[in-house]
XYZ file of C-alpha atoms in Angstrom:
403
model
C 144.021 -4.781 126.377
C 146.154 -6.569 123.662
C 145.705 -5.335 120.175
C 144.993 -7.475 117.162
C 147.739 -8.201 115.279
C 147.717 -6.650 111.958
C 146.428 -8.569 109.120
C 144.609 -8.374 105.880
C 141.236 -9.735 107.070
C 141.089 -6.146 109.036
C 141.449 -4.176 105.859
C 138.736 -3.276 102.972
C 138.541 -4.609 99.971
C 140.079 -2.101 97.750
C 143.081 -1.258 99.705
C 144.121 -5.294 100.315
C 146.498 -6.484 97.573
C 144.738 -9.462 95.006
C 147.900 -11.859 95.129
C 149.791 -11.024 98.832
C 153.058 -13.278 97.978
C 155.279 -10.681 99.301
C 154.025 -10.184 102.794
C 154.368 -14.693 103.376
C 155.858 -15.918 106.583
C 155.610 -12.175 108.860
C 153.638 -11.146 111.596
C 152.258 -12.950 114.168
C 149.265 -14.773 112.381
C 151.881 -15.570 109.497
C 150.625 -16.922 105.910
C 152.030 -20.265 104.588
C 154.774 -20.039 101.978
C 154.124 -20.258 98.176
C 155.279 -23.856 98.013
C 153.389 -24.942 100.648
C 150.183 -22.795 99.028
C 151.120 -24.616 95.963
C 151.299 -28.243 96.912
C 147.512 -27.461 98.312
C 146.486 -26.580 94.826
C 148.172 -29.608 93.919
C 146.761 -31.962 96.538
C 150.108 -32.818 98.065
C 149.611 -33.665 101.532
C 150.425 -30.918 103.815
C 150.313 -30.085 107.404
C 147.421 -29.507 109.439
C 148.332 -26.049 110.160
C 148.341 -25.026 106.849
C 144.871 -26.557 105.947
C 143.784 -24.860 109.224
C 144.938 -21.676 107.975
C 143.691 -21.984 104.208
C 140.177 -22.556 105.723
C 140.514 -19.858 107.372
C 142.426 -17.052 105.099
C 140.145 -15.519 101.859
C 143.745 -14.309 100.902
C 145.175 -17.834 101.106
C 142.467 -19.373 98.962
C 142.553 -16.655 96.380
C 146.193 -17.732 95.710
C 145.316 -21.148 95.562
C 142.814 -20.609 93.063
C 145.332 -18.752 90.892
C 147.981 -21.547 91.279
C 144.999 -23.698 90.252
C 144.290 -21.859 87.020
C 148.194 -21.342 86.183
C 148.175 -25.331 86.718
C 145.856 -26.185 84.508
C 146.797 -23.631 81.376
C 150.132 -25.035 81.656
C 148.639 -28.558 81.264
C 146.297 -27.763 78.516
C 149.334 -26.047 76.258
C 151.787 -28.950 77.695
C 151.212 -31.170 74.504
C 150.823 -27.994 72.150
C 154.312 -28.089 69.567
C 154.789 -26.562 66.377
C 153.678 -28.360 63.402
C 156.499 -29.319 61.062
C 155.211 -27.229 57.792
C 154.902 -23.941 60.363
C 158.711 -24.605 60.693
C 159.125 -24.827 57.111
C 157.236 -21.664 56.077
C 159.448 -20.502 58.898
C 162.948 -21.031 57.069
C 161.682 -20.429 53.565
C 160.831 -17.156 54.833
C 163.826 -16.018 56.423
C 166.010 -17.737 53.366
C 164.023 -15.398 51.116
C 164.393 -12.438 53.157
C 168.112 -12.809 53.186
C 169.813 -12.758 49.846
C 173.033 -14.933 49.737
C 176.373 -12.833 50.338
C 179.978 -13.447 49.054
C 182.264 -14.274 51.449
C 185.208 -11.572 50.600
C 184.025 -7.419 51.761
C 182.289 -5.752 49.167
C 184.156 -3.778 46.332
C 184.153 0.415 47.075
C 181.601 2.016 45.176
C 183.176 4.473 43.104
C 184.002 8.007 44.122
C 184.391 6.976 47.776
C 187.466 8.156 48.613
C 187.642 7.257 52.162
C 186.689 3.792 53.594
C 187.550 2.728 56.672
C 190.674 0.921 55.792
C 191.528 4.587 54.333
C 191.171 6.178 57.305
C 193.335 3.910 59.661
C 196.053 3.923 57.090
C 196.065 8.120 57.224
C 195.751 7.948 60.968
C 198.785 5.547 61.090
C 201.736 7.978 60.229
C 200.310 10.994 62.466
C 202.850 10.329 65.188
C 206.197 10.398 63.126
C 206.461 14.558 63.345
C 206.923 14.702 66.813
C 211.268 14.065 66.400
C 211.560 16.734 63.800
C 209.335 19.172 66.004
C 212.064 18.198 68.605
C 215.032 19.205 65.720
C 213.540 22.441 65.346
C 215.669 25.867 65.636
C 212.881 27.345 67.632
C 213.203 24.393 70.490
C 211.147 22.600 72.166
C 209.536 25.392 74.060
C 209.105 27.056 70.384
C 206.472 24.122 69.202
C 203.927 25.089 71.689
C 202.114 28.231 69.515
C 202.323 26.343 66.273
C 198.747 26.323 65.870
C 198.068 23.179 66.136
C 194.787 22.083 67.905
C 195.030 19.885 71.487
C 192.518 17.830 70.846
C 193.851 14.841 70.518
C 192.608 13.575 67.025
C 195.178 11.885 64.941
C 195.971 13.006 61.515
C 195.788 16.586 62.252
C 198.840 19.521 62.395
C 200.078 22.665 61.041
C 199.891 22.253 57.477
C 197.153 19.637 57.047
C 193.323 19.165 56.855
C 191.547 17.134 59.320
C 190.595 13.989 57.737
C 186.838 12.333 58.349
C 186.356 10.590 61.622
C 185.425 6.901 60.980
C 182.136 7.244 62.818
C 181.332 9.723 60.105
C 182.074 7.905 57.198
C 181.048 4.074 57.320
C 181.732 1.616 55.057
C 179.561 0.777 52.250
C 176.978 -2.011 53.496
C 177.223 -1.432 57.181
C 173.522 0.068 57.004
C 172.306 -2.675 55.258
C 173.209 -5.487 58.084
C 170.640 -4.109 60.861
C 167.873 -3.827 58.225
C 168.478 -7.050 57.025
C 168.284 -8.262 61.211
C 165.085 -6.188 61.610
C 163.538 -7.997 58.460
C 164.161 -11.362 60.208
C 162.787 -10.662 63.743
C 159.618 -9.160 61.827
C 159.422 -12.600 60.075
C 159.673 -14.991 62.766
C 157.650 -12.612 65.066
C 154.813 -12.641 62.601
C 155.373 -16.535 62.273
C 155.145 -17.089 66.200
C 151.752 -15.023 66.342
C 150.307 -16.955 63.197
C 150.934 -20.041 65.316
C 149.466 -19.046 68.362
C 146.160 -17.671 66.711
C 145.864 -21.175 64.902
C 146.688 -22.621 68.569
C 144.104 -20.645 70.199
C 141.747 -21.542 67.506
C 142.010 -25.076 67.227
C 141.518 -25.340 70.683
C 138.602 -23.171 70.826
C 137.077 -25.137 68.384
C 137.739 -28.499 70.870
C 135.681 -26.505 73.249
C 132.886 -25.779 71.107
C 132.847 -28.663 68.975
C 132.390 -30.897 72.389
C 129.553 -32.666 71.510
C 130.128 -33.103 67.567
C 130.305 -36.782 66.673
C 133.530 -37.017 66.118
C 134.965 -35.021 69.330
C 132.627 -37.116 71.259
C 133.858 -40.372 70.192
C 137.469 -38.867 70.891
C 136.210 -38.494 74.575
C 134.746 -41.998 74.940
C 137.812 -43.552 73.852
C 139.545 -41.576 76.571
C 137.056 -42.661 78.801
C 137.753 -46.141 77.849
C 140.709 -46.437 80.071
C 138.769 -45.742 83.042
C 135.957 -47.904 82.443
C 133.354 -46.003 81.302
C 132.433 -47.298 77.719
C 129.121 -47.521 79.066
C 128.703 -43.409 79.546
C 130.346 -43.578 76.199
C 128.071 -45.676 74.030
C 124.623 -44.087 76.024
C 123.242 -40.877 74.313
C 125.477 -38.187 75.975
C 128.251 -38.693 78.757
C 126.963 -39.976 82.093
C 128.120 -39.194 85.128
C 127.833 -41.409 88.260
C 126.242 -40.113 91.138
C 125.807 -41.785 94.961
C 124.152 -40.593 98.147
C 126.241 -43.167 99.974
C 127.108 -40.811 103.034
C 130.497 -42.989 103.917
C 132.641 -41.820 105.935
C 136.033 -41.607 104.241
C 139.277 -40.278 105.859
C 142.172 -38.377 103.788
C 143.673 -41.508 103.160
C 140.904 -43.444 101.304
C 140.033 -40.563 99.400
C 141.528 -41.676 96.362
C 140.058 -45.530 96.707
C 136.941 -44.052 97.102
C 136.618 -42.137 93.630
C 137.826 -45.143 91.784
C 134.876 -47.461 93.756
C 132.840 -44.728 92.394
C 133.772 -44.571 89.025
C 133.478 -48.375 88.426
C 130.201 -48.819 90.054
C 131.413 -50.567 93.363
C 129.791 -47.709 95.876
C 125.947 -48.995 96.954
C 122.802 -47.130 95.551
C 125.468 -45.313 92.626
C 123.309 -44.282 89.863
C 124.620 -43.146 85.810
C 123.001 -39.884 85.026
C 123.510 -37.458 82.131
C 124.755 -34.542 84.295
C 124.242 -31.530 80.784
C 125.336 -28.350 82.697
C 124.301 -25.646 79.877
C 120.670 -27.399 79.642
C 117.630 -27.237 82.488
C 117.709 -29.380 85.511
C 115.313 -32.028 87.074
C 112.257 -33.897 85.564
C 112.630 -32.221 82.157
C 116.409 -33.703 81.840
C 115.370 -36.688 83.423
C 111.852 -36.736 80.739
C 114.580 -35.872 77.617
C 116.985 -38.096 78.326
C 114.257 -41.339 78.763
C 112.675 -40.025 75.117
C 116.117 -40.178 73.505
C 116.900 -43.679 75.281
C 113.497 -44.857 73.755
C 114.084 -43.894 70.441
C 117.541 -45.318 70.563
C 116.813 -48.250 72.872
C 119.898 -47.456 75.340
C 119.202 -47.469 78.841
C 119.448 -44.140 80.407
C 119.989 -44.728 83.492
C 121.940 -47.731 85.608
C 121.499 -48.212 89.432
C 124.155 -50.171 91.260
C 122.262 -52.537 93.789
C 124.080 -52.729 97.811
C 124.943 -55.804 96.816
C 126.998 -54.606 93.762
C 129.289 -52.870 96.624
C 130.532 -56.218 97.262
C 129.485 -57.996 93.583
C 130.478 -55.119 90.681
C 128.784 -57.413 87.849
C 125.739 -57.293 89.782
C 124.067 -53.920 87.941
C 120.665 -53.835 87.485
C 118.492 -51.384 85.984
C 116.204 -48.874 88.368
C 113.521 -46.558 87.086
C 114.418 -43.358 86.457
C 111.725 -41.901 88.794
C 112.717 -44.377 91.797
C 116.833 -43.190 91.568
C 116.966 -40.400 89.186
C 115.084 -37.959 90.451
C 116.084 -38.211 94.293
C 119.533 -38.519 93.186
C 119.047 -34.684 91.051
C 117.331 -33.463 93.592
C 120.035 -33.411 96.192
C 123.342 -33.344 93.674
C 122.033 -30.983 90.991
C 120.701 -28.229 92.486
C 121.559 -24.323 91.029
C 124.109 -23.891 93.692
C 125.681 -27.257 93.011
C 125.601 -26.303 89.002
C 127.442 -23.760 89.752
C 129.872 -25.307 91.703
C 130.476 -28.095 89.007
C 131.161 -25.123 86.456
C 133.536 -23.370 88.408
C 135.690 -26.747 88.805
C 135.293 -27.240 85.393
C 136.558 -23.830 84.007
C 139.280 -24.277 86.681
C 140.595 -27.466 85.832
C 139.306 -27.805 82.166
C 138.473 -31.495 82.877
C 134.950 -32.708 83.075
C 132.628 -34.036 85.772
C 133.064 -38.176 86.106
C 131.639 -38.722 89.241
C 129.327 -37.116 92.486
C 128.735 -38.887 95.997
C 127.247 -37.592 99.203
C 130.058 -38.505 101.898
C 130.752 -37.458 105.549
C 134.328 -36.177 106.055
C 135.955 -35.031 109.175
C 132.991 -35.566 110.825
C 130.838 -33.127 108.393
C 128.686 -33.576 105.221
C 130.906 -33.110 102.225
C 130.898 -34.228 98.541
C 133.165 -36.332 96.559
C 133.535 -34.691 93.195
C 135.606 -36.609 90.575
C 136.991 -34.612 87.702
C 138.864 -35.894 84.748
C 142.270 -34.486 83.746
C 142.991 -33.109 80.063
C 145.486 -35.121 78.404
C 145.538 -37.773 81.001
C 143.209 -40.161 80.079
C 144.131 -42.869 82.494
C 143.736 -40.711 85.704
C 141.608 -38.500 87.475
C 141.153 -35.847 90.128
C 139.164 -36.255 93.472
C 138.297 -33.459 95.217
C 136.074 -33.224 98.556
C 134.081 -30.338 98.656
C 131.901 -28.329 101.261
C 128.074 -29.445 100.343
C 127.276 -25.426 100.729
C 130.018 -24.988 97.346
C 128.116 -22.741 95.002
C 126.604 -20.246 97.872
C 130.672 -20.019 98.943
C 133.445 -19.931 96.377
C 135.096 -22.970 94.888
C 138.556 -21.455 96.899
C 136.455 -21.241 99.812
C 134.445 -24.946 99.796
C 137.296 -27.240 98.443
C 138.577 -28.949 101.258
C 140.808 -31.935 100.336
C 142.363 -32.972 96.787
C 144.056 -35.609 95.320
C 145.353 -37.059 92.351
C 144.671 -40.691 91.459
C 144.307 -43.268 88.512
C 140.927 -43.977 87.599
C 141.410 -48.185 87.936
C-alpha cells in the first residue's frame, strides 16, 4: 500500500509552522509560490490549480490572510508623510545640539606635550642609526646584544625612552566627535518616535471618532464618487442589500457589485447595516423612529423593473423588505463575517447580495477601500463565512471602480 505523502495537514497543531514560506513548491502535493499566494490576496486572476489548492490548504489560506493584513497596513500608512513643522523641530534640534566649529584644528591645550603631530615627527628620524650601528668598531655581529628591544616600535634604542604610542595619547577633541554623533541619533530617534505616536494617534482617533459629525460628512463625500449621497444624507450609512440569487461567473463579478451599488440589481433594498449595535426588528424599529423624527426615508427598495429602469426607485415598507432582507444577510454568523473583512481590509461594508456562483450559494460582499474613494472591493464569499474563517470562506476577489 502507497503511503501518504508527507504534508502539514497530517501534523498537530503545535508542531506545524504559522507562516510555511520555506517549505513552497516540494513534495508531491506541492504549495503554490508566494507570488502566486499573493496575487490571490490581491484578486489577480490565477490558475485553477491554485484556487483548487487554496480551498483546500488551512496553511495556504493562513498566508493569504497575512498577505491580506500586510496589504492593507501598507495602504492605510501609504498617504501618512511627515508634517513640515515635525521637520523643522527636527533641524532646530540637531542645529542646537551641535555648536558651530572653526574650520582650522583646535589650538593644544597647554601642558600637552605630545599631540599626534608630535609623535609622527619623533617617530620620523628612528631609522637614521642603523649606518652608524653599521660603522661601529664592534661590527655588525657586535650590534646584536646592545640592548635594544625587537619589538619593532619606532623611536626606541639604547640610550632613549620609549615615547607614547598614538593610540595612547589622542588629540585634544577626538572624544568629543562621537558624543556629539550620539547626541544627534538620540535627537532624531526621539523625533521619529514622537511622530509615530502622533501617527498612531491621529489615526486612532479616525477610528473612534467614525460617527462624529464631522468624520461622517468626510465619509459621505467619499461616498459621493460612487453614488451614494443618498446613504450619506439618511441618518447613518446605508448599505445595500439584495437576495437576487444571479448567477454570476468570475468575469462579471466586478459588473455585478457596481449594478449593486447603484441600485440596478431587482428587489435591492438600503439598510443601515450598525455592526456594534443589536440586530433585527429593534434596528429596523430605531432606525424608522429616527427617520420619523427627521423625515428621511429609511429604507429604499429597488422595484424588478428598476433592473432595467435605475430612476425607477420606489419606497417599500420596512416590514415588507427590511426584515426578510436582515433575516437572511444579518445573522450572528454573517456579523461576524462582515467584521472580520472589515478589520482585514479597514474599508467598510457598501453592499450584500445573495448570488449563486460556480454552481453554489455564495454572497457578494462589496467593501470600500481606504484612501480610494472612487473604487471598491468585491469579494464572493461562502454563505457558511462566520461558522468557517474569513481565509477559509472567501472564494473569489476583485478590484473594481464603483461607477
Amino acid at each position: 500500500m502507497a503511503n501518504d505523502p508527507m504534508d502539514d495537514r497530517h501534523r498537530s497543531a503545535e508542531t506545524r509552522p504559522a507562516f510555511p514560506l520555506g517549505r513552497r513548491s516540494r513534495g508531491h502535493d506541492q504549495h503554490p509560490d508566494v507570488e502566486q499566494l499573493d496575487a490571490v490576496a490581491g484578486g489577480e486572476t490565477v490558475t485553477r490549480s491554485t484556487r483548487d489548492h487554496v480551498e483546500v490548504c488551512l496553511e495556504c489560506r493562513e498566508s493569504i490572510a497575512a498577505l491580506r493584513k500586510v496589504r492593507a497596513d501598507l495602504s492605510r500608512l501609504a498617504a501618512m508623510t511627515m508634517p513640515g513643522d515635525v521637520a523643522e523641530r527636527i533641524q532646530a534640534a540637531l542645529a542646537a545640539q551641535l555648536p558651530p566649529r572653526p574650520l582650522h584644528d583646535p589650538p593644544a591645550r597647554p601642558g600637552a606635550d605630545v599631540t599626534t603631530t608630535d609623535v609622527t615627527t619623533t617617530d620620523a628620524p628612528a631609522p637614521r642609526p642603523a649606518p652608524d650601528a653599521g660603522r661601529s668598531p664592534a661590527g655588525p655581529m657586535a650590534s646584536a646584544p646592545t640592548g635594544a628591544p625587537q619589538t619593532g616600535t619606532p623611536g626606541t634604542g639604547p640610550g632613549r625612552r620609549p615615547t607614547a604610542r598614538p593610540e595612547r595619547r589622542p588629540a585634544p577633541g577626538a572624544a568629543a566627535a562621537p558624543r556629539r554623533d550620539w547626541v544627534s541619533l538620540a535627537a532624531v530617534c526621539a523625533a521619529f518616535v514622537t511622530f509615530g505616536a502622533a501617527v498612531l494617534a491621529f489615526y486612532s482617533l479616525r477610528v473612534v471618532d467614525a460617527h462624529h459629525p464631522v468624520a461622517a460628512s468626510s465619509v459621505a463625500q467619499g461616498r459621493e464618487s460612487a453614488g451614494a449621497a443618498a446613504a450619506g444624507a439618511g441618518p447613518g450609512r446605508l448599505t445595500m442589500m439584495a437576495d437576487s440569487r444571479t448567477t454570476v461567473a468570475p468575469a462579471e463579478v466586478g459588473q455585478h457589485g457596481r449594478e449593486l451599488l447603484t441600485g440596478r440589481i431587482a428587489g435591492s433594498v438600503a439598510l443601515s447595516l450598525p455592526l456594534t449595535g443589536p440586530t433585527g426588528d429593534a434596528t429596523d424599529a430605531g432606525a424608522v423612529a429616527t427617520a420619523r423624527s427627521t423625515g428621511a426615508v429609511p429604507f429604499q427598495a429597488v422595484a424588478p423593473a428598476a433592473a432595467r429602469h435605475p430612476a425607477s426607485v420606489v419606497a417599500a415598507p420596512p416590514a415588507a423588505a427590511g426584515t426578510r432582507l436582515r433575516a437572511l444577510l444579518d445573522t450572528p454568523d454573517l456579523r461576524s463575517c462582515y467584521q472580520s473583512l472589515i478589520a482585514q481590509s479597514g474599508g467598510e461594508i457598501l453592499a450584500v447580495d445573495r448570488i449563486r456562483y460556480d454552481g453554489q450559494s455564495a454572497l457578494l460582499i462589496v467593501l470600500s477601500i481606504p484612501m480610494q474613494p472612487a473604487a471598491a472591493r468585491v469579494l464572493v464569499v461562502d454563505t457558511h463565512c462566520g461558522v468557517v474563517s474569513v481565509s477559509a470562506a472567501l472564494w473569489y476577489s476583485a478590484t473594481t471602480l464603483r461607477r
